[in-house]
Coordinates of C-alpha atoms in Angstrom, one line a residue:
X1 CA 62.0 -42.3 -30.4
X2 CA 58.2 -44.0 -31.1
X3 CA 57.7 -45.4 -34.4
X4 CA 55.1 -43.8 -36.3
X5 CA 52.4 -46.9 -36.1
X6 CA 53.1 -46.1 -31.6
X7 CA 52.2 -42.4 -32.4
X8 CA 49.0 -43.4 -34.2
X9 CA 48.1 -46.0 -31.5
X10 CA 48.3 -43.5 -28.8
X11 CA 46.5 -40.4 -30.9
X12 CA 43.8 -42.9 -31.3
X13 CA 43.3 -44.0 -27.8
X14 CA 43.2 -40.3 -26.5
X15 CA 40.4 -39.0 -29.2
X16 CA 38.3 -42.1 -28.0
X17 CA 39.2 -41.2 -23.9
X18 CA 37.8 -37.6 -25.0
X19 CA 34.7 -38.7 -26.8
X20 CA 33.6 -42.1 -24.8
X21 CA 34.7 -42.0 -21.6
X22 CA 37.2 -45.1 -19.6
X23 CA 34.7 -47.6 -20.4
X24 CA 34.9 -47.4 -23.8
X25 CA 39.3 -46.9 -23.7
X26 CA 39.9 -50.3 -22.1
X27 CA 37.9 -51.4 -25.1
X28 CA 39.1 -49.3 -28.0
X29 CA 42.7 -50.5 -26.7
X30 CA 42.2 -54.3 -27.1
X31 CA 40.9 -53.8 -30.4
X32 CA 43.8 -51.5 -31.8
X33 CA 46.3 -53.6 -30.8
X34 CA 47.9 -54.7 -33.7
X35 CA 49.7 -52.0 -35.7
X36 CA 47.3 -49.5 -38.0
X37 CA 47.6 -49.7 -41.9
X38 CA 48.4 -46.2 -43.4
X39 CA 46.5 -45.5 -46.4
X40 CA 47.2 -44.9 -49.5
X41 CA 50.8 -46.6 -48.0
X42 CA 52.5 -48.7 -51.2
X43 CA 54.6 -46.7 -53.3
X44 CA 52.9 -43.3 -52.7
X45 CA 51.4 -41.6 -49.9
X46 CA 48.3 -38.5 -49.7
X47 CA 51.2 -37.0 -49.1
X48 CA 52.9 -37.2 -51.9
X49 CA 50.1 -37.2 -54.5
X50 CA 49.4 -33.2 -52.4
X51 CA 53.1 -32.5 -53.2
X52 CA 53.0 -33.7 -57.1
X53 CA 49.7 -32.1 -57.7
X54 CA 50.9 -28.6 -56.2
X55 CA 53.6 -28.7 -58.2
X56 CA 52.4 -29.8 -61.2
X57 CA 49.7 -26.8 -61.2
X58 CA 52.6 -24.6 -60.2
X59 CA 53.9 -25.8 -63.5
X60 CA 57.3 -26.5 -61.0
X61 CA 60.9 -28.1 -62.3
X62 CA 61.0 -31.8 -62.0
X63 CA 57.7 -31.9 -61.1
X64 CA 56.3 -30.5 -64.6
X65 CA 59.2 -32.4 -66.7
X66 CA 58.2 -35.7 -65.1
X67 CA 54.5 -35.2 -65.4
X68 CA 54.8 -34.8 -68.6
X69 CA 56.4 -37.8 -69.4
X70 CA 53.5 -39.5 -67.7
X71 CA 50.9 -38.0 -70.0
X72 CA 52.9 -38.6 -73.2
X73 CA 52.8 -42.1 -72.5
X74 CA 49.7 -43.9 -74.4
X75 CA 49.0 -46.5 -71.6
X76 CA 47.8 -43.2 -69.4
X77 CA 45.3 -42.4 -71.6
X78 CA 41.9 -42.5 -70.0
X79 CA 40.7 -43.9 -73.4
X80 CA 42.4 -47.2 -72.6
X81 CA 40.2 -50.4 -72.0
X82 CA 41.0 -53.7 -70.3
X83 CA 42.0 -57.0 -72.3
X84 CA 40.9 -59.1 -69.5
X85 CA 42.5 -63.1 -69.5
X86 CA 40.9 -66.1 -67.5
X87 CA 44.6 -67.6 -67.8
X88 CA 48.0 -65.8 -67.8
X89 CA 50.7 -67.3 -69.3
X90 CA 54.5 -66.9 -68.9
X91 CA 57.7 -68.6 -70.6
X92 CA 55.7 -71.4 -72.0
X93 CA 53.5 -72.4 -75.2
X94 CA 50.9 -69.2 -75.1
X95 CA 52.9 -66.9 -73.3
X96 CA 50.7 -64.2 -73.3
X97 CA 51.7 -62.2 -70.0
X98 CA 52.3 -59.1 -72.1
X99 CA 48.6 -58.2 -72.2
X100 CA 48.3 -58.3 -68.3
X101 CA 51.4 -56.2 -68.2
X102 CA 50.0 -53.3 -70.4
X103 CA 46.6 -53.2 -68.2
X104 CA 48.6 -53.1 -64.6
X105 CA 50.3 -50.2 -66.0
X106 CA 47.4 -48.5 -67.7
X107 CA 46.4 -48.6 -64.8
X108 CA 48.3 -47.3 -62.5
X109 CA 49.6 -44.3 -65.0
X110 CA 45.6 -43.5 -65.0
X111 CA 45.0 -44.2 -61.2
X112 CA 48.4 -41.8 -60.9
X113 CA 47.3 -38.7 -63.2
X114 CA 43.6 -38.7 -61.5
X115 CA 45.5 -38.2 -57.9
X116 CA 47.7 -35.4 -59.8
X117 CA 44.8 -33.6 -62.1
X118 CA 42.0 -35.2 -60.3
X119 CA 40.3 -36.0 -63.4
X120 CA 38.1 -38.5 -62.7
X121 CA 38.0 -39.5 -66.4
X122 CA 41.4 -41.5 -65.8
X123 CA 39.7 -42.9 -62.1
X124 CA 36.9 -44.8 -64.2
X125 CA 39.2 -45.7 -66.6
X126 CA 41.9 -47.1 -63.7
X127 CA 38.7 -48.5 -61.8
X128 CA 37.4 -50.4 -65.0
X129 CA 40.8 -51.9 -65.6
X130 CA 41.3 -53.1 -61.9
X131 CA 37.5 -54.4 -61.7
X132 CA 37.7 -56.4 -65.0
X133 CA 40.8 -58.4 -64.4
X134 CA 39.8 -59.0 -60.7
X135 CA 36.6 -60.4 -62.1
X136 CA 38.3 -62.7 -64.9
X137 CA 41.4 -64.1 -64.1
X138 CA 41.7 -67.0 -62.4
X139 CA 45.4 -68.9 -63.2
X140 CA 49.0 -67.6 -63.5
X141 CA 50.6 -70.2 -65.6
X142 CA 53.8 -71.5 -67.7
X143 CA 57.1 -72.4 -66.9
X144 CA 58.9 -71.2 -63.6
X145 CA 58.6 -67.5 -65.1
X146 CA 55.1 -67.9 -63.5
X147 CA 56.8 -67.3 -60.6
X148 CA 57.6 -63.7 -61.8
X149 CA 54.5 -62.8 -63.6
X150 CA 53.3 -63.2 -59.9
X151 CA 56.1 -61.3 -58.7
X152 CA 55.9 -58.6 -60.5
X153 CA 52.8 -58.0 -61.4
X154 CA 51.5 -58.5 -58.3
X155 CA 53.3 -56.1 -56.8
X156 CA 52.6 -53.7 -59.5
X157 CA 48.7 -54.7 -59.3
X158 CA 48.6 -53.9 -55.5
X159 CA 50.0 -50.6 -56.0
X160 CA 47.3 -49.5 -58.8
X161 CA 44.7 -51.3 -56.0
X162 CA 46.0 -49.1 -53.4
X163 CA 45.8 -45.7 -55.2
X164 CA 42.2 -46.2 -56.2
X165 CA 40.9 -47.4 -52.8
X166 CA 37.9 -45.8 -52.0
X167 CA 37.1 -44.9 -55.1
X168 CA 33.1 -45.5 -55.8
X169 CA 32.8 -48.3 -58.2
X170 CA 36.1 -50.0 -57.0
X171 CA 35.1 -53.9 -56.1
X172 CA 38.3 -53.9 -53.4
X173 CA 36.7 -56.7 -51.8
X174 CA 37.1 -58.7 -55.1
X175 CA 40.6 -57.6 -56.0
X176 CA 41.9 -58.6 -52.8
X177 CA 40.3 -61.8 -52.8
X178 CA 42.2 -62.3 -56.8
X179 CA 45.4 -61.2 -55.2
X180 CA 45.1 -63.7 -52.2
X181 CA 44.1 -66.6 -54.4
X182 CA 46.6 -65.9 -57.4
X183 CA 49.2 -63.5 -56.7
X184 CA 50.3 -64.1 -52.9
X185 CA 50.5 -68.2 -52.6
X186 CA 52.9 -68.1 -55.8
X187 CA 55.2 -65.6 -54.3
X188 CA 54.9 -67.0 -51.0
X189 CA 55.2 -70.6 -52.1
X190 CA 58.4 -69.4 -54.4
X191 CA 59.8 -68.2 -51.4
X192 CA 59.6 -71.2 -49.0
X193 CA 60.2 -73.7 -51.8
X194 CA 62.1 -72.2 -54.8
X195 CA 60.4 -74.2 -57.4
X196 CA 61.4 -77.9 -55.8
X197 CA 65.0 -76.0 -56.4
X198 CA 68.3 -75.1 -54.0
X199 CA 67.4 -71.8 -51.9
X200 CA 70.4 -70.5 -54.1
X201 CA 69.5 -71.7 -57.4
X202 CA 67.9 -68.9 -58.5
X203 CA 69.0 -65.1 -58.6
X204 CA 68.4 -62.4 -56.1
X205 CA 65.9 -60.5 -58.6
X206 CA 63.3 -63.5 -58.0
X207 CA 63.3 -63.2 -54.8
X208 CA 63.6 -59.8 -54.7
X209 CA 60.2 -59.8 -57.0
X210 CA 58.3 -62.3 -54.6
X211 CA 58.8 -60.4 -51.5
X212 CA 57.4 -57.1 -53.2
X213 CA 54.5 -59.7 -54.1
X214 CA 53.7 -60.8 -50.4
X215 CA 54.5 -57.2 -49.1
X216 CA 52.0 -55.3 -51.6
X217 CA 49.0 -58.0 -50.7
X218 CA 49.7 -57.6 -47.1
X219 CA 49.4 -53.7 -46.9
X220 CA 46.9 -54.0 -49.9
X221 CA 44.8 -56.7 -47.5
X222 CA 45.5 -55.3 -44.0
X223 CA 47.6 -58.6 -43.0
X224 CA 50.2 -58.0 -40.7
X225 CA 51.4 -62.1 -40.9
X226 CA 52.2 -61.3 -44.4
X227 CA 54.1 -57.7 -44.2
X228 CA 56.1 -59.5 -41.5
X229 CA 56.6 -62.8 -43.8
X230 CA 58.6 -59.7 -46.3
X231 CA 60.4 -58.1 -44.0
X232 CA 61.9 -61.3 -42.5
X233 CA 62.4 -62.9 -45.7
X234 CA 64.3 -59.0 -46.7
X235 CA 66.7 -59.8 -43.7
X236 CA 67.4 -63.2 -43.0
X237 CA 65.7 -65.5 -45.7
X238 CA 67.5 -68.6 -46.6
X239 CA 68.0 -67.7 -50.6
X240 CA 69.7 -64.8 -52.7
X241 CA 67.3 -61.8 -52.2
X242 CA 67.2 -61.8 -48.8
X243 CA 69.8 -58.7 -48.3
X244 CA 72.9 -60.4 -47.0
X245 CA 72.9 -62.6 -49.9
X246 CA 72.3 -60.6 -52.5
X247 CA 75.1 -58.1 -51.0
X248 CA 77.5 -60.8 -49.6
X249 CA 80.7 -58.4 -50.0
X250 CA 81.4 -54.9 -48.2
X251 CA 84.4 -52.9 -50.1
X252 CA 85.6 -49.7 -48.4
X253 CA 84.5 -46.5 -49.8
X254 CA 80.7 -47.6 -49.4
X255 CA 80.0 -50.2 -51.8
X256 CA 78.3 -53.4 -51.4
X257 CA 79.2 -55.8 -53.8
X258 CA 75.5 -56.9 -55.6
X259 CA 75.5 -60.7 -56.6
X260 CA 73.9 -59.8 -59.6
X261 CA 76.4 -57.3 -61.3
X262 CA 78.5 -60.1 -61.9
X263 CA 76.0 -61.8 -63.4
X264 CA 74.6 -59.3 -66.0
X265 CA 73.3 -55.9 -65.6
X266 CA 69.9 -56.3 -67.0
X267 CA 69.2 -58.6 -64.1
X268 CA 71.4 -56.3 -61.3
X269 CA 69.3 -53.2 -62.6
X270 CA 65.9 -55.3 -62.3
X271 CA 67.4 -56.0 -58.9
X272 CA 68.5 -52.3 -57.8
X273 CA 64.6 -51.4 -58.8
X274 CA 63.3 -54.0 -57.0
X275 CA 65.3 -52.8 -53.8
X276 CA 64.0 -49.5 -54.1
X277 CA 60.4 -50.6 -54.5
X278 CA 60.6 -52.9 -51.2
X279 CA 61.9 -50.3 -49.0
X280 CA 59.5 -47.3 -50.2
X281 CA 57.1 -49.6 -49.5
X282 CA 58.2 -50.4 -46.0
X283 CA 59.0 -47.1 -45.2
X284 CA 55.5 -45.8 -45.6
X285 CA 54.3 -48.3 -43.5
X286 CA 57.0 -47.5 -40.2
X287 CA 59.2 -50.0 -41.4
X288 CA 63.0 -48.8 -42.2
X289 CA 64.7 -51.9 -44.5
X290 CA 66.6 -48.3 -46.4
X291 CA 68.8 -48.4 -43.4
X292 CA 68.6 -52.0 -41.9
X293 CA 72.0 -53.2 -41.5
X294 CA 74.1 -50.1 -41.7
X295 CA 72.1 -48.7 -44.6
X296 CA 73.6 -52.7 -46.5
X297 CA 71.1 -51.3 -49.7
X298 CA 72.4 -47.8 -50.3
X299 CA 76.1 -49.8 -50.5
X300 CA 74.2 -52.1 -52.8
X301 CA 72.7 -49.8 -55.2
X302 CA 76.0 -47.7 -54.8
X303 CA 78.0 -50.3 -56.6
X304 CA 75.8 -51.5 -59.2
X305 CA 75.1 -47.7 -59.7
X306 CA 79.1 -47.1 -60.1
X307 CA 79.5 -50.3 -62.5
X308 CA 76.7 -49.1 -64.9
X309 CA 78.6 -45.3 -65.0
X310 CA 81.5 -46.5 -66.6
X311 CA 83.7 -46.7 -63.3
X312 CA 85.6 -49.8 -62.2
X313 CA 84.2 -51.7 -58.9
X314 CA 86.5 -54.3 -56.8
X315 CA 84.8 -58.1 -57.1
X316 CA 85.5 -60.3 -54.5
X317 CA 85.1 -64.3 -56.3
X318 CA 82.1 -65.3 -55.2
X319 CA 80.4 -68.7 -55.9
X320 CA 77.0 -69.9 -57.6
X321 CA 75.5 -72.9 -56.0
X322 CA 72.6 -74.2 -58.8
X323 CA 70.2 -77.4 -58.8
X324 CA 68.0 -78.7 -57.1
X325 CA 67.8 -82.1 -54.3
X326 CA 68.2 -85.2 -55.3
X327 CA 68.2 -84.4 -59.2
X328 CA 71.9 -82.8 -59.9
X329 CA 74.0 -80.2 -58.4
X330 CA 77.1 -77.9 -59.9
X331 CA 78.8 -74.5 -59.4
X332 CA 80.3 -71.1 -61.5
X333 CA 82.5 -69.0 -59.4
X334 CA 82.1 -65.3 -60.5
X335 CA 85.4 -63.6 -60.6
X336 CA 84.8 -60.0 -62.1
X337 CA 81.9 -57.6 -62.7
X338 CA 79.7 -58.5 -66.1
X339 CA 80.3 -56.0 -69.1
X340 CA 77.2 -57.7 -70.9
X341 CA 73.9 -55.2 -70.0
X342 CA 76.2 -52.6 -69.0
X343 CA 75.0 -49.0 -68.7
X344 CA 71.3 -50.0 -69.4
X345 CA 68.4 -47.4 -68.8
X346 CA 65.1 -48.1 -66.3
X347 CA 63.6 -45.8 -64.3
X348 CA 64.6 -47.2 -61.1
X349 CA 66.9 -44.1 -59.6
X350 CA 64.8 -41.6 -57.9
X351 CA 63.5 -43.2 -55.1
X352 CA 66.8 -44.3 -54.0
X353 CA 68.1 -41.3 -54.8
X354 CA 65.4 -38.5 -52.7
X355 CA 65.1 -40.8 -50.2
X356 CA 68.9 -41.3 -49.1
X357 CA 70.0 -37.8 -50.3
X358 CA 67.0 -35.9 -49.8
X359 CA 65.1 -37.3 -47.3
X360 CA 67.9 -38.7 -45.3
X361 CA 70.7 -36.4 -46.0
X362 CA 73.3 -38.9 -46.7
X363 CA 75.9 -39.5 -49.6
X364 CA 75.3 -41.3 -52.8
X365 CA 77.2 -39.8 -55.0
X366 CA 77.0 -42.4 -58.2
X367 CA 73.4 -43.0 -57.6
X368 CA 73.0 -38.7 -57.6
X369 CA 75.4 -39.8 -60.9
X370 CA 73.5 -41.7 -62.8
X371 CA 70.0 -40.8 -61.2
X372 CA 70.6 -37.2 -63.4
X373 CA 71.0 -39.2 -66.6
X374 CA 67.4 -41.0 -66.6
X375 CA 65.8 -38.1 -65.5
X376 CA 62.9 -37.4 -66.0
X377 CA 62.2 -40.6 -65.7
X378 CA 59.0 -42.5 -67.8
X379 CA 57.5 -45.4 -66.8
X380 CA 55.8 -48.7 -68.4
X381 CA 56.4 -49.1 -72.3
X382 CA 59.3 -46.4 -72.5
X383 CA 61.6 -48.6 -72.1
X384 CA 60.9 -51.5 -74.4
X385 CA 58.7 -54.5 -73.8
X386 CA 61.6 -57.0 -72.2
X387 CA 62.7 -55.2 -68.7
X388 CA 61.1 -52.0 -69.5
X389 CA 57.5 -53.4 -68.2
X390 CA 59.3 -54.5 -64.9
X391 CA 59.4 -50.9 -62.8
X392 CA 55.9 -48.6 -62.8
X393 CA 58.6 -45.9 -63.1
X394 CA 57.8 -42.1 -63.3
X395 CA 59.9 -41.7 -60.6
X396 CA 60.6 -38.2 -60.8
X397 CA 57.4 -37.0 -60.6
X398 CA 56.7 -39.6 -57.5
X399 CA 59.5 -39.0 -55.3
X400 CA 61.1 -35.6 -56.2
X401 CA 61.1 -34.1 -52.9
X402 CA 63.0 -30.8 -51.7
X403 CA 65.7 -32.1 -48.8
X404 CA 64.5 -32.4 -45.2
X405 CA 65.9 -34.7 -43.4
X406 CA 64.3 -37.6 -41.6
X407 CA 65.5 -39.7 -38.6
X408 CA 65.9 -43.2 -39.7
X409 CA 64.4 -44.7 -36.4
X410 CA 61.1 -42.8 -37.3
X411 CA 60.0 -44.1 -40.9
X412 CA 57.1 -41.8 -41.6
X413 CA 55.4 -40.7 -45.0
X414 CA 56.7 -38.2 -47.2
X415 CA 55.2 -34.4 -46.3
X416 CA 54.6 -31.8 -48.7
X417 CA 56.8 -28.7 -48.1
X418 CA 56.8 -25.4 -49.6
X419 CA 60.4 -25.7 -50.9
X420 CA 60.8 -25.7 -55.0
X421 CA 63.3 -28.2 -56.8
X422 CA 64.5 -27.1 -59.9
X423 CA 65.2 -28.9 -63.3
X424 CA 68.7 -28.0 -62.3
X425 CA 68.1 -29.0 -58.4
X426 CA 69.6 -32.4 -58.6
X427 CA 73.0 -32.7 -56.4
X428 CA 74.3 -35.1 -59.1
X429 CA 77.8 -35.4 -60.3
X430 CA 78.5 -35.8 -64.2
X431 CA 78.1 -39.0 -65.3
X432 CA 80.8 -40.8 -67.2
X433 CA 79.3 -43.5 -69.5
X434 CA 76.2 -43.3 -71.9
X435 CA 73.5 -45.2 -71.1
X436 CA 71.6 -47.6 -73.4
X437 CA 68.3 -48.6 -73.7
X438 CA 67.6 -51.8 -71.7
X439 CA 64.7 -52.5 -74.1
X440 CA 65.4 -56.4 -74.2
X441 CA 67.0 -57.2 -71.1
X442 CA 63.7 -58.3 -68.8
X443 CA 63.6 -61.4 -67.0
X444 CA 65.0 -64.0 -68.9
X445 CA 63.3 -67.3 -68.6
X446 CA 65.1 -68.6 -65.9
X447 CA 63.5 -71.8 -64.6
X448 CA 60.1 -74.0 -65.0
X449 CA 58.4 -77.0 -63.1
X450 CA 58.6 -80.3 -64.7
X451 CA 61.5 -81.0 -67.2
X452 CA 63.0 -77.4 -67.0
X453 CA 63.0 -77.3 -63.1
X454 CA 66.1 -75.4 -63.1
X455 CA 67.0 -73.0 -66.0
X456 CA 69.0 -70.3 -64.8
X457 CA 71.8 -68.9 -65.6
X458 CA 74.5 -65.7 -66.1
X459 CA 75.7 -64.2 -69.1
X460 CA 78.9 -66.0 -70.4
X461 CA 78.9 -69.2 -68.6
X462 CA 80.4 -72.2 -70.2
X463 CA 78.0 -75.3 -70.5
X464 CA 79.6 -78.3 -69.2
X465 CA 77.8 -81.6 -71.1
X466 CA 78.8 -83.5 -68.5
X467 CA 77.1 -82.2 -65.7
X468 CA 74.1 -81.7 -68.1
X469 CA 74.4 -78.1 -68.6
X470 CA 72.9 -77.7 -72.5
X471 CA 74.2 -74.2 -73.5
X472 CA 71.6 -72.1 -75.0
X473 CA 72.0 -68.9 -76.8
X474 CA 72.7 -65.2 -74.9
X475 CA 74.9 -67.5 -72.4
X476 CA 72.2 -68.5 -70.7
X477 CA 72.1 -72.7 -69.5
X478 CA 69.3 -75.1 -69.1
X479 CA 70.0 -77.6 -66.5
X480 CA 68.3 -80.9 -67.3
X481 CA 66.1 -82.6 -65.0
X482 CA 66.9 -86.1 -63.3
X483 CA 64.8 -87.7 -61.9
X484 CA 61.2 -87.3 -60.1
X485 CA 59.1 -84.0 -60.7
X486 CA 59.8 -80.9 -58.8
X487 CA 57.5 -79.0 -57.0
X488 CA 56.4 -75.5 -56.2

């Protein structure tokens, strides 16, 4: 079957054929060569801002619960004005990254309500937001966390971008030029070099973070180089995130042991969002990583979904390789599945849940589990400051989508239909365990440049001295530098 970006190429051609004549075919075919952009194509599609704004109006189920989560949340107030920074600072003296956070997702909760109400009141406010950081900031600073402020806030950025493209007032051209200058190098850089460190030193989630990063900038900027730079970082890049490595272990009944659940569950959770964001992303531009290797995510999200319910999981040991060349090396092999996080609350579910059960009819019965227990979901500042800032959220009201099922060789946007879900149209099973409020969890500091090259760590490793592992509190462990700078 042709891909969605061959059906567009070829629709293209004919409407020129029927308007220019031959001449002006042979032409038109050199120059659309290379694979069209669909736009709006991050997160959300027209699409599915049609489907979210019938609904709401209809005052319909999910739709209705979930919008009005979005409009109880301050940061979607059109009222909300911009605390622009020249410098961003993360994990370090002057760690103000928590301003920056607040704006991205002011935002995009105001970029979001004007595509659902289309109140134009929450476009200005969205636009003014976007347009005075783009004309401000210039430096992403601190220890290695910089690294994830670019992550994650870049991604987040693009997607706010994206919605509001178009939009008179919107300086586009000088956002993209603030995410190719600050946002993309950092995340691409991170992912060639890891911060002077092993490939494996750090955890999947930063990974996972920098390739949303470089996949956001590249739909955001029309750059094919850099949506393929994602993708082939997603399936065969040399450190955790890419997908093998962060789900090393298959287990019968369709579970794919996550690296990070024996780790902590803060970090698996940041991890299973993170996932979900990458391949919505893909998928709305023709690209399938949902299903790429045997569906390898949905086994993924699966298990750490199972874990966080309550349920028991089978761990196969696996091993933690840490350091960095030249300066020191050492290892922790992971026997069992981490208690410490465990059943922890972000809105990370929905996506993964309508698009493998409802948009590509399949089974995921502990994400349907524990999908029904966050719902509706909220977004940015419901969920505390830590990891609660780490997923734009509002997921139900997003991706809620009655079931009709898609071939997974022909990725294509979401369509609206004239089917109703229901507040009680969810295809979940009872959940088992309570879930808690991950309102601290967020990315721990994990690394830096410098003297704290390599801080990672897991919850309840032992600090050996004599490998110069300091032990630091919340089981977290500095490793101390030797020898000559690192680089990023």
């Amino acid at each position: 079957m042709m891909s969605r970006r061959s059906v567009l190429r070829i629709t293209g051609a004919a409407t020129v054929a029927a308007g220019l004549g031959t001449a002006a075919v042979a032409a038109a075919s050199s120059a659309t060569a290379a694979p069209a952009f669909a736009h709006p194509g991050m997160l959300h599609t027209q699409a599915d801002f049609d489907r979210m704004a019938a609904k709401v109006k209809a005052g319909t189920g999910l739709w209705k619960q979930g919008y009005a989560k979005l409009a109880a949340n301050p940061r979607g107030l059109s009222t909300w004005k911009a605390n622009p920074l020249a410098t961003v600072i993360r994990g370090a003296d002057g760690d103000n990254v928590t301003t920056l956070a607040f704006d991205i997702h002011a935002a995009y909760q105001n970029a979001l309500r004007w595509k659902v109400t289309g109140d134009t009141a929450h476009a200005d406010a969205a636009r003014d937001i976007l347009n005075a950081w783009s004309a401000k900031l210039t430096t992403l600073d601190g220890s290695a966390d910089r690294f994830i402020a670019a992550g994650i806030h870049g991604y987040q950025f693009a997607n706010a971008a994206e919605i509001m493209r178009g939009y008179a007032g919107f300086d586009l051209a000088r956002f993209k030029k603030m995410m190719l200058n600050i946002f993309y190098p950092m995340s691409s850089s991170f992912l060639a070099k890891h911060n002077g460190a092993y490939d494996t030193n750090y955890w999947s989630s930063w990974d996972l973070l920098s390739v949303a990063c470089v996949l956001a900038v590249g739909i955001l900027c029309d750059d094919q180089a850099k949506v393929d730079e994602a993708v082939t970082y997603f399936k065969t890049g040399k450190g955790l995130g890419s997908i093998k490595n962060a789900i090393p272990y298959l287990h019968p009944g369709g579970l794919g042991q996550r690296v990070e659940v024996g780790r902590d569950q803060g970090h698996a959770l940041l991890s299973v969002g993170l996932l979900g964001t990458i391949c919505e992303m893909a998928w709305n531009q023709g690209i399938d990583l949902y299903g790429y290797d045997d569906n390898r995510v949905l086994k993924g999200v699966e298990y750490a979904a199972k874990w966080n319910l309550g349920h028991d999981v089978p761990f196969t040991a696996w091993t933690w390789n840490y350091g960095a060349p030249g300066v020191w090396s050492g290892s922790q092999t992971l026997t069992k599945a981490s208690e410490s996080g465990r059943g922890g609350v972000r809105p990370i579910w929905e996506s993964l849940y309508n698009h493998y059960v409802n948009r590509r009819g399949l089974d995921a019965p502990y994400v349907s589990a524990i999908a029904a227990t966050v719902r509706p979901e909220g977004g940015g500042g419901d969920y505390g400051t830590g990891g609660g800032l780490d997923h734009l959220g509002f997921g139900t009201l997003a991706f809620t989508r009655a079931k009709a099922i898609v071939s997974a060789t022909t990725p294509v946007p979401s369509v609206s239909t004239s089917e109703t879900a229901t507040s009680t149209d969810t295809g979940a099973a009872t959940a088992t365990a309570t879930l808690t409020a991950d309102a601290s969890g967020g990315t721990q500091p994990q690394g830096g440049r410098g003297d704290d090259l390599a801080a990672t760590g897991t919850g309840g490793i032992t600090a050996v001295a004599a490998t110069g592992v300091l032990a630091i509190a919340g089981g977290f462990i500095a490793l101390r530098r030797r020898g000559t700078r690192g680089s990023s």
